[in-house]
Amino acid sequence: QTLFLSLSLQAKMSRPVQARRLEGIDKNIWVEFVKLAATYSKVNLGQGFPDFPAPDFLTEAFTRALSGGNHMLHQYTRAFGHPPLVKVLAQFFEKLLGRDLDPMTNVMVTVGAYQALFCCFQALVDEGDEVIIIEPFFDCYEPMVKMAGGTPVFVPLRPNPPKDGKLMSSADWQLDPAELASKFSERTKAIVLNSPNNPLGKVFSRGELGLIAELCVKHDVLCISDEVYEWLVYDGKQHIRIASLQGMWDRTVIVGSAGKTFSATGWKVGWVVGPNRLLQHLRTVHQNSVYHCATIAQEAVAQGFQRELMLYGKPESYFVQLPKELQRKRDWLVQSLDGVGMKPIVPEGTYFLVADISQFKSDVPDVPSSDEPYDYRFAKWMVKNKGLAAIPLSTFYSEAHKNNYTNFIRFCFAKEDATLKAANDILQKWKQEKTSS
Ligand code: PMP
């Protein structure tokens, strides 16, 4: 009897437990690099989050919501978004897009932009559909497309180095129009656009967006437009929303994040804005997965947006001040890196800056038996030996194209001046060691 029982238990245990849709998507580099940074780094310019505080008006709004006497803010709120937040987001985006929006059907609140993206892929991508992803890309797009049963189709931004010896800019990385057009087919369901782009900091121009829009309309393709860095644009450049281009509103879902907008990534408040014909299906995913998002965080973000609506375009606006401050930090890190020969690609937007490390090959010991790309080996060596954490750029490429982009690493400059100074000190010391050896 006992033998029979244990045999039957064993037999049951041997069946596969993993759902097939998880095959091949179990690796996540953040797990490895966040751990390495926590163990070795003195200065962490790896993961994308600010180490400076969120603005007072936002944290005060949170405190008021928490203990201001409205005990209902501790309970569930409307599933698809706390009414004050969807209302103010609708008002804000009406201004930005120049069209009327219904807060109940054209806006949905999510657990960060990450869940917004998950809802998009689950709701819009079917088994066998192709989804075009522009490389380099925020790494979660690929596994999310695959989990929905879709096939990612990659198209790279191609670097065109300036001839005049100037530093490269993220604007020098461009799509080849013919190559992009060749990726669209009958099977293409959607394209993922991320402007301003993580990791390069590229802000797509009106011309580039026009080309993408034209192809979307021609092939009846949807656009998932990840605009989480929409306020972080530098040098007077303008962030253009593809949904405002002709023929695009009806086929675009805009993804946003309060984490990036208000420097509070831990709050995990995100949203989608788009036509009801698309958002109704995102609501189906939302109601069958997360359903409600944290009420107090939504209330505080709503108040943050109400303030910004009042101050829109004025010098006191956080959306005016934050990019100014970050541009200064960007310029500082550009100088530091340039000074030590780690050629920076000057970003037009975002928290990030990509630097060329090809001149540092002799610093990093060769590991003949390893098939790890140079940028991975470099980033690991740098954090262990110099205490400075950054992320290898090839992480942001598909398996097939990774090996073409192994001479770069990504730094995050959304950091306190003291953190950037500590990074500069490490780089300067490194340079001295190099010149004296
Ligand atoms: N999209 C991009 C391009 C990002 O860089 C990030 C965060 N690193 C997200 C989405 C996710 O944002 P959230 O933290 O709001 O989930």
Short mmCIF file of C-alpha atoms and ligand atoms in Angstrom, two decimals:
data_model
loop_
_atom_site.label_atom_id
_atom_site.label_comp_id
_atom_site.label_asym_id
_atom_site.label_seq_id
_atom_site.Cartn_x
_atom_site.Cartn_y
_atom_site.Cartn_z
CA GLN A 1 0.00 0.00 0.00
CA THR A 2 2.76 2.48 1.08
CA LEU A 3 4.92 1.50 -1.88
CA PHE A 4 2.00 2.00 -4.26
CA LEU A 5 1.27 5.44 -2.76
CA SER A 6 4.87 6.64 -3.04
CA LEU A 7 5.13 5.35 -6.62
CA SER A 8 1.97 7.15 -7.66
CA LEU A 9 3.19 10.34 -5.95
CA GLN A 10 6.47 10.08 -7.82
CA ALA A 11 4.65 9.57 -11.10
CA LYS A 12 2.62 12.71 -10.50
CA MET A 13 5.71 14.73 -9.61
CA SER A 14 7.41 13.90 -12.89
CA ARG A 15 4.98 15.73 -15.15
CA PRO A 16 6.21 19.10 -16.47
CA VAL A 17 5.09 21.96 -14.26
CA GLN A 18 6.11 24.90 -16.44
CA ALA A 19 3.56 26.32 -18.83
CA ARG A 20 4.87 26.14 -22.41
CA ARG A 21 4.51 29.88 -22.89
CA LEU A 22 7.33 30.43 -20.38
CA GLU A 23 9.86 28.47 -22.42
CA GLY A 24 12.95 30.50 -23.27
CA ILE A 25 11.93 33.62 -21.38
CA ASP A 26 13.11 32.72 -17.88
CA LYS A 27 16.36 34.75 -17.97
CA ASN A 28 16.33 38.34 -16.79
CA ILE A 29 19.58 40.27 -16.68
CA TRP A 30 18.35 42.71 -14.05
CA VAL A 31 18.34 39.94 -11.45
CA GLU A 32 22.06 39.35 -12.10
CA PHE A 33 23.18 42.97 -12.48
CA VAL A 34 21.13 44.34 -9.57
CA LYS A 35 22.75 41.67 -7.35
CA LEU A 36 26.25 42.48 -8.65
CA ALA A 37 25.68 46.19 -8.01
CA ALA A 38 24.37 45.49 -4.49
CA THR A 39 27.40 43.32 -3.72
CA TYR A 40 30.25 45.33 -5.23
CA SER A 41 29.31 48.84 -6.26
CA LYS A 42 30.37 52.00 -4.47
CA VAL A 43 28.57 54.02 -7.11
CA ASN A 44 25.54 52.55 -8.86
CA LEU A 45 24.75 54.08 -12.25
CA GLY A 46 23.16 50.83 -13.40
CA GLN A 47 19.42 50.49 -12.92
CA GLY A 48 17.21 53.41 -13.99
CA PHE A 49 15.90 55.14 -10.90
CA PRO A 50 16.66 58.50 -9.28
CA ASP A 51 18.52 58.51 -5.95
CA PHE A 52 17.27 62.06 -5.29
CA PRO A 53 13.93 62.62 -3.52
CA ALA A 54 10.58 62.91 -5.26
CA PRO A 55 9.27 66.51 -5.17
CA ASP A 56 7.78 67.74 -1.87
CA PHE A 57 4.38 68.54 -3.40
CA LEU A 58 4.05 64.87 -4.35
CA THR A 59 5.18 63.29 -1.08
CA GLU A 60 3.02 65.80 0.84
CA ALA A 61 0.03 64.76 -1.28
CA PHE A 62 0.75 61.15 -0.38
CA THR A 63 0.94 61.96 3.34
CA ARG A 64 -2.32 63.89 3.15
CA ALA A 65 -3.99 61.00 1.37
CA LEU A 66 -2.66 58.58 3.97
CA SER A 67 -3.69 60.44 7.11
CA GLY A 68 -5.91 63.26 5.96
CA GLY A 69 -9.10 61.75 7.40
CA ASN A 70 -10.61 60.21 4.27
CA HIS A 71 -10.53 56.59 5.40
CA MET A 72 -12.04 55.46 2.10
CA LEU A 73 -8.65 56.11 0.49
CA HIS A 74 -7.52 52.96 2.29
CA GLN A 75 -10.06 50.87 0.38
CA TYR A 76 -10.40 49.69 -3.22
CA THR A 77 -11.12 52.41 -5.72
CA ARG A 78 -12.48 52.15 -9.26
CA ALA A 79 -10.82 49.15 -10.92
CA PHE A 80 -9.73 50.89 -14.14
CA GLY A 81 -8.39 53.95 -12.37
CA HIS A 82 -9.12 56.14 -9.35
CA PRO A 83 -11.62 58.75 -10.67
CA PRO A 84 -9.57 61.87 -9.74
CA LEU A 85 -6.53 60.39 -11.52
CA VAL A 86 -8.23 59.32 -14.75
CA LYS A 87 -10.01 62.70 -14.87
CA VAL A 88 -6.86 64.77 -14.56
CA LEU A 89 -4.94 62.49 -16.94
CA ALA A 90 -7.74 62.96 -19.49
CA GLN A 91 -7.56 66.74 -19.04
CA PHE A 92 -3.79 66.73 -19.37
CA PHE A 93 -3.72 64.55 -22.46
CA GLU A 94 -6.53 66.54 -24.07
CA LYS A 95 -4.14 69.46 -23.95
CA LEU A 96 -1.18 67.43 -25.25
CA LEU A 97 -3.06 65.65 -28.04
CA GLY A 98 -5.55 68.37 -28.96
CA ARG A 99 -8.60 66.08 -28.81
CA ASP A 100 -11.46 65.38 -26.40
CA LEU A 101 -10.96 62.42 -24.10
CA ASP A 102 -13.36 60.45 -21.93
CA PRO A 103 -11.64 59.68 -18.61
CA MET A 104 -13.61 56.46 -18.21
CA THR A 105 -12.91 54.92 -21.61
CA ASN A 106 -9.77 56.61 -22.98
CA VAL A 107 -7.59 56.26 -19.86
CA MET A 108 -6.71 53.29 -17.65
CA VAL A 109 -4.42 53.19 -14.61
CA THR A 110 -1.96 50.30 -14.24
CA VAL A 111 0.72 49.03 -11.85
CA GLY A 112 3.49 51.03 -13.47
CA ALA A 113 4.16 51.21 -17.19
CA TYR A 114 5.31 47.61 -16.92
CA GLN A 115 1.78 46.32 -16.34
CA ALA A 116 0.49 48.72 -18.98
CA LEU A 117 2.80 47.02 -21.48
CA PHE A 118 1.73 43.58 -20.30
CA CYS A 119 -1.95 44.53 -20.83
CA CYS A 120 -1.14 45.80 -24.34
CA PHE A 121 0.57 42.59 -25.46
CA GLN A 122 -1.95 40.26 -23.82
CA ALA A 123 -4.92 42.19 -25.18
CA LEU A 124 -3.73 42.88 -28.72
CA VAL A 125 -1.29 40.14 -29.78
CA ASP A 126 -2.44 36.70 -30.85
CA GLU A 127 -0.71 33.40 -31.53
CA GLY A 128 1.21 33.82 -34.81
CA ASP A 129 1.14 37.62 -34.87
CA GLU A 130 4.36 39.50 -35.52
CA VAL A 131 5.36 42.53 -33.48
CA ILE A 132 8.10 44.88 -34.72
CA ILE A 133 10.56 45.99 -32.04
CA ILE A 134 13.15 48.72 -32.69
CA GLU A 135 16.61 47.88 -31.33
CA PRO A 136 18.06 48.69 -28.83
CA PHE A 137 14.90 48.22 -26.75
CA PHE A 138 13.69 48.09 -23.14
CA ASP A 139 14.26 44.41 -22.58
CA CYS A 140 10.80 43.30 -21.37
CA TYR A 141 9.14 43.84 -24.77
CA GLU A 142 10.58 40.64 -26.21
CA PRO A 143 9.47 38.16 -23.49
CA MET A 144 6.09 39.90 -23.21
CA VAL A 145 5.43 39.48 -26.95
CA LYS A 146 6.48 35.83 -26.74
CA MET A 147 4.31 35.17 -23.69
CA ALA A 148 1.33 36.41 -25.68
CA GLY A 149 2.18 33.88 -28.42
CA GLY A 150 3.53 36.50 -30.81
CA THR A 151 6.81 36.62 -32.73
CA PRO A 152 9.10 39.61 -32.25
CA VAL A 153 10.64 41.00 -35.45
CA PHE A 154 13.63 43.24 -34.82
CA VAL A 155 14.83 46.27 -36.70
CA PRO A 156 17.96 48.10 -35.50
CA LEU A 157 18.70 51.79 -35.22
CA ARG A 158 21.94 52.12 -37.19
CA PRO A 159 24.72 54.41 -35.95
CA ASN A 160 26.13 56.99 -38.39
CA PRO A 161 29.20 58.47 -36.67
CA PRO A 162 29.63 62.22 -37.28
CA LYS A 163 32.57 62.97 -39.57
CA ASP A 164 33.72 66.18 -37.89
CA GLY A 165 35.21 64.45 -34.82
CA LYS A 166 32.33 65.69 -32.64
CA LEU A 167 30.79 63.47 -30.00
CA MET A 168 28.10 61.20 -31.34
CA SER A 169 24.50 62.05 -30.45
CA SER A 170 21.59 59.65 -29.99
CA ALA A 171 20.14 61.42 -33.06
CA ASP A 172 22.95 59.80 -35.10
CA TRP A 173 21.27 56.40 -34.54
CA GLN A 174 18.60 56.07 -37.22
CA LEU A 175 16.27 53.60 -38.83
CA ASP A 176 16.98 52.61 -42.41
CA PRO A 177 13.61 53.39 -44.07
CA ALA A 178 13.83 50.51 -46.56
CA GLU A 179 14.85 48.05 -43.86
CA LEU A 180 11.97 49.19 -41.63
CA ALA A 181 9.46 48.90 -44.47
CA SER A 182 10.71 45.37 -45.22
CA LYS A 183 9.69 44.21 -41.72
CA PHE A 184 6.00 45.00 -42.24
CA SER A 185 3.92 42.12 -43.59
CA GLU A 186 0.40 40.69 -43.41
CA ARG A 187 1.36 39.04 -40.15
CA THR A 188 2.43 42.31 -38.48
CA LYS A 189 -0.03 43.20 -35.73
CA ALA A 190 1.85 45.96 -33.94
CA ILE A 191 5.04 47.98 -33.65
CA VAL A 192 6.53 49.02 -30.32
CA LEU A 193 7.83 52.57 -30.33
CA ASN A 194 9.79 53.92 -27.37
CA SER A 195 10.54 57.62 -27.69
CA PRO A 196 12.46 58.97 -25.82
CA ASN A 197 14.24 55.65 -26.04
CA ASN A 198 15.77 53.59 -23.28
CA PRO A 199 18.75 52.87 -23.49
CA LEU A 200 20.04 55.36 -26.14
CA GLY A 201 18.12 58.45 -25.12
CA LYS A 202 17.03 58.95 -28.72
CA VAL A 203 14.07 61.29 -29.27
CA PHE A 204 12.45 60.33 -32.57
CA SER A 205 12.02 63.25 -34.95
CA ARG A 206 8.77 64.19 -36.66
CA GLY A 207 10.15 62.76 -39.92
CA GLU A 208 11.03 59.41 -38.33
CA LEU A 209 7.63 59.19 -36.61
CA GLY A 210 5.94 60.13 -39.88
CA LEU A 211 7.63 57.21 -41.60
CA ILE A 212 6.51 54.77 -38.88
CA ALA A 213 2.98 56.21 -38.95
CA GLU A 214 2.77 55.89 -42.73
CA LEU A 215 3.73 52.21 -42.55
CA CYS A 216 1.26 51.56 -39.70
CA VAL A 217 -1.59 53.08 -41.68
CA LYS A 218 -0.59 51.34 -44.92
CA HIS A 219 -0.44 47.89 -43.29
CA ASP A 220 -3.20 48.43 -40.71
CA VAL A 221 -0.77 47.94 -37.82
CA LEU A 222 -1.20 49.03 -34.18
CA CYS A 223 1.37 51.13 -32.32
CA ILE A 224 2.28 50.53 -28.67
CA SER A 225 3.95 53.81 -27.83
CA ASP A 226 6.02 53.66 -24.65
CA GLU A 227 6.43 57.32 -23.67
CA VAL A 228 7.50 56.95 -20.04
CA TYR A 229 10.31 59.52 -20.53
CA GLU A 230 8.04 62.05 -22.27
CA TRP A 231 9.06 64.95 -19.98
CA LEU A 232 12.78 64.17 -20.04
CA VAL A 233 13.85 65.82 -23.27
CA TYR A 234 16.89 68.12 -23.52
CA ASP A 235 18.44 70.95 -25.55
CA GLY A 236 15.04 72.42 -26.41
CA LYS A 237 14.04 69.31 -28.38
CA GLN A 238 10.36 68.48 -28.52
CA HIS A 239 8.73 65.17 -27.66
CA ILE A 240 6.26 64.42 -30.43
CA ARG A 241 3.41 62.02 -29.70
CA ILE A 242 2.86 59.61 -32.59
CA ALA A 243 -0.84 59.43 -31.64
CA SER A 244 -1.15 63.05 -32.79
CA LEU A 245 -0.04 62.18 -36.34
CA GLN A 246 -2.62 61.65 -39.05
CA GLY A 247 -4.37 58.27 -38.88
CA MET A 248 -2.61 57.23 -35.68
CA TRP A 249 -4.97 57.98 -32.77
CA ASP A 250 -7.24 55.04 -33.54
CA ARG A 251 -4.34 52.60 -33.69
CA THR A 252 -2.10 53.81 -30.84
CA VAL A 253 -1.91 53.05 -27.13
CA ILE A 254 0.22 55.57 -25.21
CA VAL A 255 1.99 54.11 -22.17
CA GLY A 256 3.09 56.40 -19.31
CA SER A 257 4.62 56.19 -15.84
CA ALA A 258 4.28 58.37 -12.74
CA GLY A 259 7.53 56.73 -11.60
CA LYS A 260 9.52 58.55 -14.29
CA THR A 261 7.24 61.60 -14.48
CA PHE A 262 7.51 62.45 -10.76
CA SER A 263 10.78 60.68 -9.82
CA ALA A 264 8.94 58.09 -7.70
CA THR A 265 9.61 54.77 -9.41
CA GLY A 266 8.70 52.77 -6.29
CA TRP A 267 5.09 53.94 -6.37
CA LYS A 268 4.43 51.90 -9.51
CA VAL A 269 1.63 54.03 -10.89
CA GLY A 270 1.34 53.88 -14.68
CA TRP A 271 -1.34 54.47 -17.28
CA VAL A 272 -2.49 53.94 -20.82
CA VAL A 273 -4.23 56.54 -22.99
CA GLY A 274 -5.91 55.57 -26.25
CA PRO A 275 -9.11 54.90 -28.17
CA ASN A 276 -11.81 52.83 -26.49
CA ARG A 277 -11.72 50.30 -29.33
CA LEU A 278 -8.26 49.26 -28.05
CA LEU A 279 -8.56 50.09 -24.35
CA GLN A 280 -11.70 47.98 -23.90
CA HIS A 281 -9.55 44.90 -24.47
CA LEU A 282 -6.81 46.13 -22.14
CA ARG A 283 -9.51 46.46 -19.48
CA THR A 284 -10.35 42.77 -19.97
CA VAL A 285 -6.74 41.82 -19.20
CA HIS A 286 -6.60 44.23 -16.26
CA GLN A 287 -9.81 42.93 -14.68
CA ASN A 288 -8.57 39.36 -14.99
CA SER A 289 -5.12 39.97 -13.54
CA VAL A 290 -4.48 42.97 -11.28
CA TYR A 291 -7.93 44.56 -11.17
CA HIS A 292 -7.20 47.37 -8.64
CA CYS A 293 -4.14 49.54 -8.19
CA ALA A 294 -3.10 51.15 -4.87
CA THR A 295 -5.61 53.92 -4.08
CA ILE A 296 -3.40 56.26 -2.04
CA ALA A 297 -0.62 56.35 -4.63
CA GLN A 298 -3.19 57.16 -7.33
CA GLU A 299 -4.70 59.93 -5.22
CA ALA A 300 -1.27 61.51 -4.70
CA VAL A 301 -0.34 61.24 -8.39
CA ALA A 302 -3.71 62.85 -9.26
CA GLN A 303 -2.81 65.80 -7.05
CA GLY A 304 0.62 65.99 -8.65
CA PHE A 305 -0.99 66.24 -12.09
CA GLN A 306 -3.51 68.84 -10.88
CA ARG A 307 -0.57 71.01 -9.78
CA GLU A 308 1.20 70.48 -13.09
CA LEU A 309 -1.94 71.30 -15.05
CA MET A 310 -2.13 74.64 -13.25
CA LEU A 311 1.56 75.39 -13.80
CA TYR A 312 1.73 74.01 -17.34
CA GLY A 313 4.68 75.53 -19.22
CA LYS A 314 5.58 77.85 -16.31
CA PRO A 315 9.09 77.92 -14.82
CA GLU A 316 7.81 76.46 -11.48
CA SER A 317 6.39 73.38 -13.24
CA TYR A 318 8.16 70.14 -12.29
CA PHE A 319 7.93 69.10 -15.94
CA VAL A 320 10.01 72.19 -16.80
CA GLN A 321 12.41 71.96 -13.86
CA LEU A 322 13.23 68.24 -13.92
CA PRO A 323 14.54 68.13 -17.52
CA LYS A 324 16.64 71.24 -16.86
CA GLU A 325 18.21 69.63 -13.84
CA LEU A 326 18.77 66.34 -15.64
CA GLN A 327 20.31 68.07 -18.64
CA ARG A 328 22.90 69.58 -16.31
CA LYS A 329 23.61 66.13 -14.84
CA ARG A 330 23.83 64.64 -18.34
CA ASP A 331 26.39 67.26 -19.39
CA TRP A 332 28.45 66.56 -16.31
CA LEU A 333 28.58 62.80 -16.94
CA VAL A 334 29.29 63.39 -20.64
CA GLN A 335 32.34 65.46 -19.65
CA SER A 336 33.56 62.94 -17.08
CA LEU A 337 33.34 60.05 -19.53
CA ASP A 338 34.82 61.99 -22.42
CA GLY A 339 37.72 63.01 -20.18
CA VAL A 340 38.73 59.39 -19.63
CA GLY A 341 38.21 58.26 -23.22
CA MET A 342 34.93 56.41 -22.69
CA LYS A 343 33.24 58.09 -25.63
CA PRO A 344 29.70 59.09 -24.65
CA ILE A 345 26.78 59.18 -27.09
CA VAL A 346 25.03 62.37 -26.02
CA PRO A 347 21.39 61.50 -25.30
CA GLU A 348 18.56 63.84 -26.39
CA GLY A 349 16.33 62.54 -23.60
CA THR A 350 15.72 60.00 -20.75
CA TYR A 351 17.79 59.07 -17.69
CA PHE A 352 20.40 57.26 -19.73
CA LEU A 353 23.65 57.69 -21.55
CA VAL A 354 25.46 55.05 -23.61
CA ALA A 355 29.27 55.13 -23.78
CA ASP A 356 31.75 53.45 -26.11
CA ILE A 357 34.22 51.27 -24.20
CA SER A 358 36.22 49.95 -27.13
CA GLN A 359 39.36 51.74 -25.94
CA PHE A 360 39.34 49.83 -22.63
CA LYS A 361 39.85 46.34 -24.00
CA SER A 362 43.33 46.00 -22.48
CA ASP A 363 41.97 46.71 -18.97
CA VAL A 364 39.70 43.70 -18.91
CA PRO A 365 41.29 40.26 -18.76
CA ASP A 366 40.40 37.96 -21.63
CA VAL A 367 38.60 34.78 -20.62
CA PRO A 368 39.31 32.44 -23.55
CA SER A 369 36.80 29.78 -22.45
CA SER A 370 33.96 32.29 -22.00
CA ASP A 371 31.48 33.18 -24.73
CA GLU A 372 30.30 36.18 -22.76
CA PRO A 373 30.30 39.34 -24.88
CA TYR A 374 32.91 42.02 -24.13
CA ASP A 375 30.38 44.53 -22.71
CA TYR A 376 29.13 41.95 -20.17
CA ARG A 377 32.67 41.09 -19.13
CA PHE A 378 33.55 44.79 -18.96
CA ALA A 379 30.52 45.75 -16.82
CA LYS A 380 31.18 42.87 -14.41
CA TRP A 381 34.89 43.66 -14.22
CA MET A 382 34.21 47.38 -13.68
CA VAL A 383 31.80 46.85 -10.79
CA LYS A 384 34.10 44.33 -9.10
CA ASN A 385 37.38 46.22 -9.64
CA LYS A 386 36.35 49.89 -9.75
CA GLY A 387 33.11 49.80 -7.75
CA LEU A 388 31.18 51.48 -10.59
CA ALA A 389 27.99 49.79 -11.84
CA ALA A 390 26.59 50.16 -15.39
CA ILE A 391 24.62 47.91 -17.76
CA PRO A 392 25.98 46.23 -20.94
CA LEU A 393 24.24 47.57 -24.05
CA SER A 394 23.90 44.19 -25.75
CA THR A 395 21.27 43.35 -23.11
CA PHE A 396 18.97 45.61 -25.11
CA TYR A 397 19.35 43.58 -28.32
CA SER A 398 17.88 40.36 -29.63
CA GLU A 399 20.00 37.20 -29.53
CA ALA A 400 20.64 37.45 -33.29
CA HIS A 401 21.98 41.03 -33.18
CA LYS A 402 23.65 41.13 -29.73
CA ASN A 403 27.12 40.42 -31.07
CA ASN A 404 27.13 43.53 -33.26
CA TYR A 405 26.80 45.86 -30.25
CA THR A 406 29.25 44.70 -27.60
CA ASN A 407 31.38 47.85 -27.30
CA PHE A 408 28.97 49.95 -25.22
CA ILE A 409 27.62 50.27 -21.70
CA ARG A 410 24.67 52.25 -20.36
CA PHE A 411 24.88 54.67 -17.41
CA CYS A 412 21.96 56.25 -15.53
CA PHE A 413 22.54 59.92 -14.67
CA ALA A 414 19.30 60.54 -12.75
CA LYS A 415 21.42 60.74 -9.61
CA GLU A 416 22.38 63.15 -6.82
CA ASP A 417 25.34 65.39 -7.67
CA ALA A 418 27.29 63.61 -4.90
CA THR A 419 26.75 60.26 -6.68
CA LEU A 420 27.89 61.70 -10.01
CA LYS A 421 30.92 63.27 -8.32
CA ALA A 422 31.83 59.90 -6.77
CA ALA A 423 31.55 58.35 -10.26
CA ASN A 424 33.78 61.10 -11.66
CA ASP A 425 36.36 60.48 -8.92
CA ILE A 426 36.48 56.77 -9.80
CA LEU A 427 36.91 57.59 -13.51
CA GLN A 428 39.64 60.18 -12.87
CA LYS A 429 41.60 57.81 -10.64
CA TRP A 430 41.26 55.09 -13.26
CA LYS A 431 42.60 57.45 -15.92
CA GLN A 432 45.62 58.34 -13.76
CA GLU A 433 46.36 54.66 -13.19
CA LYS A 434 46.13 54.05 -16.93
CA THR A 435 48.48 56.90 -17.85
CA SER A 436 51.05 56.00 -15.18
CA SER A 437 51.15 52.29 -16.05
N1 PMP B 1 9.23 51.45 -20.29
C1 PMP B 1 10.50 51.87 -20.27
C2 PMP B 1 11.14 52.32 -21.55
C3 PMP B 1 11.23 51.91 -19.07
O1 PMP B 1 12.49 52.32 -19.07
C4 PMP B 1 10.59 51.49 -17.87
C5 PMP B 1 11.30 51.49 -16.54
N2 PMP B 1 12.66 51.29 -16.58
C6 PMP B 1 9.25 51.05 -17.94
C7 PMP B 1 8.61 51.05 -19.17
C8 PMP B 1 8.53 50.57 -16.72
O2 PMP B 1 8.06 51.65 -15.95
P1 PMP B 1 7.38 51.48 -14.52
O3 PMP B 1 8.48 51.55 -13.51
O4 PMP B 1 6.41 52.60 -14.42
O5 PMP B 1 6.70 50.15 -14.50
#
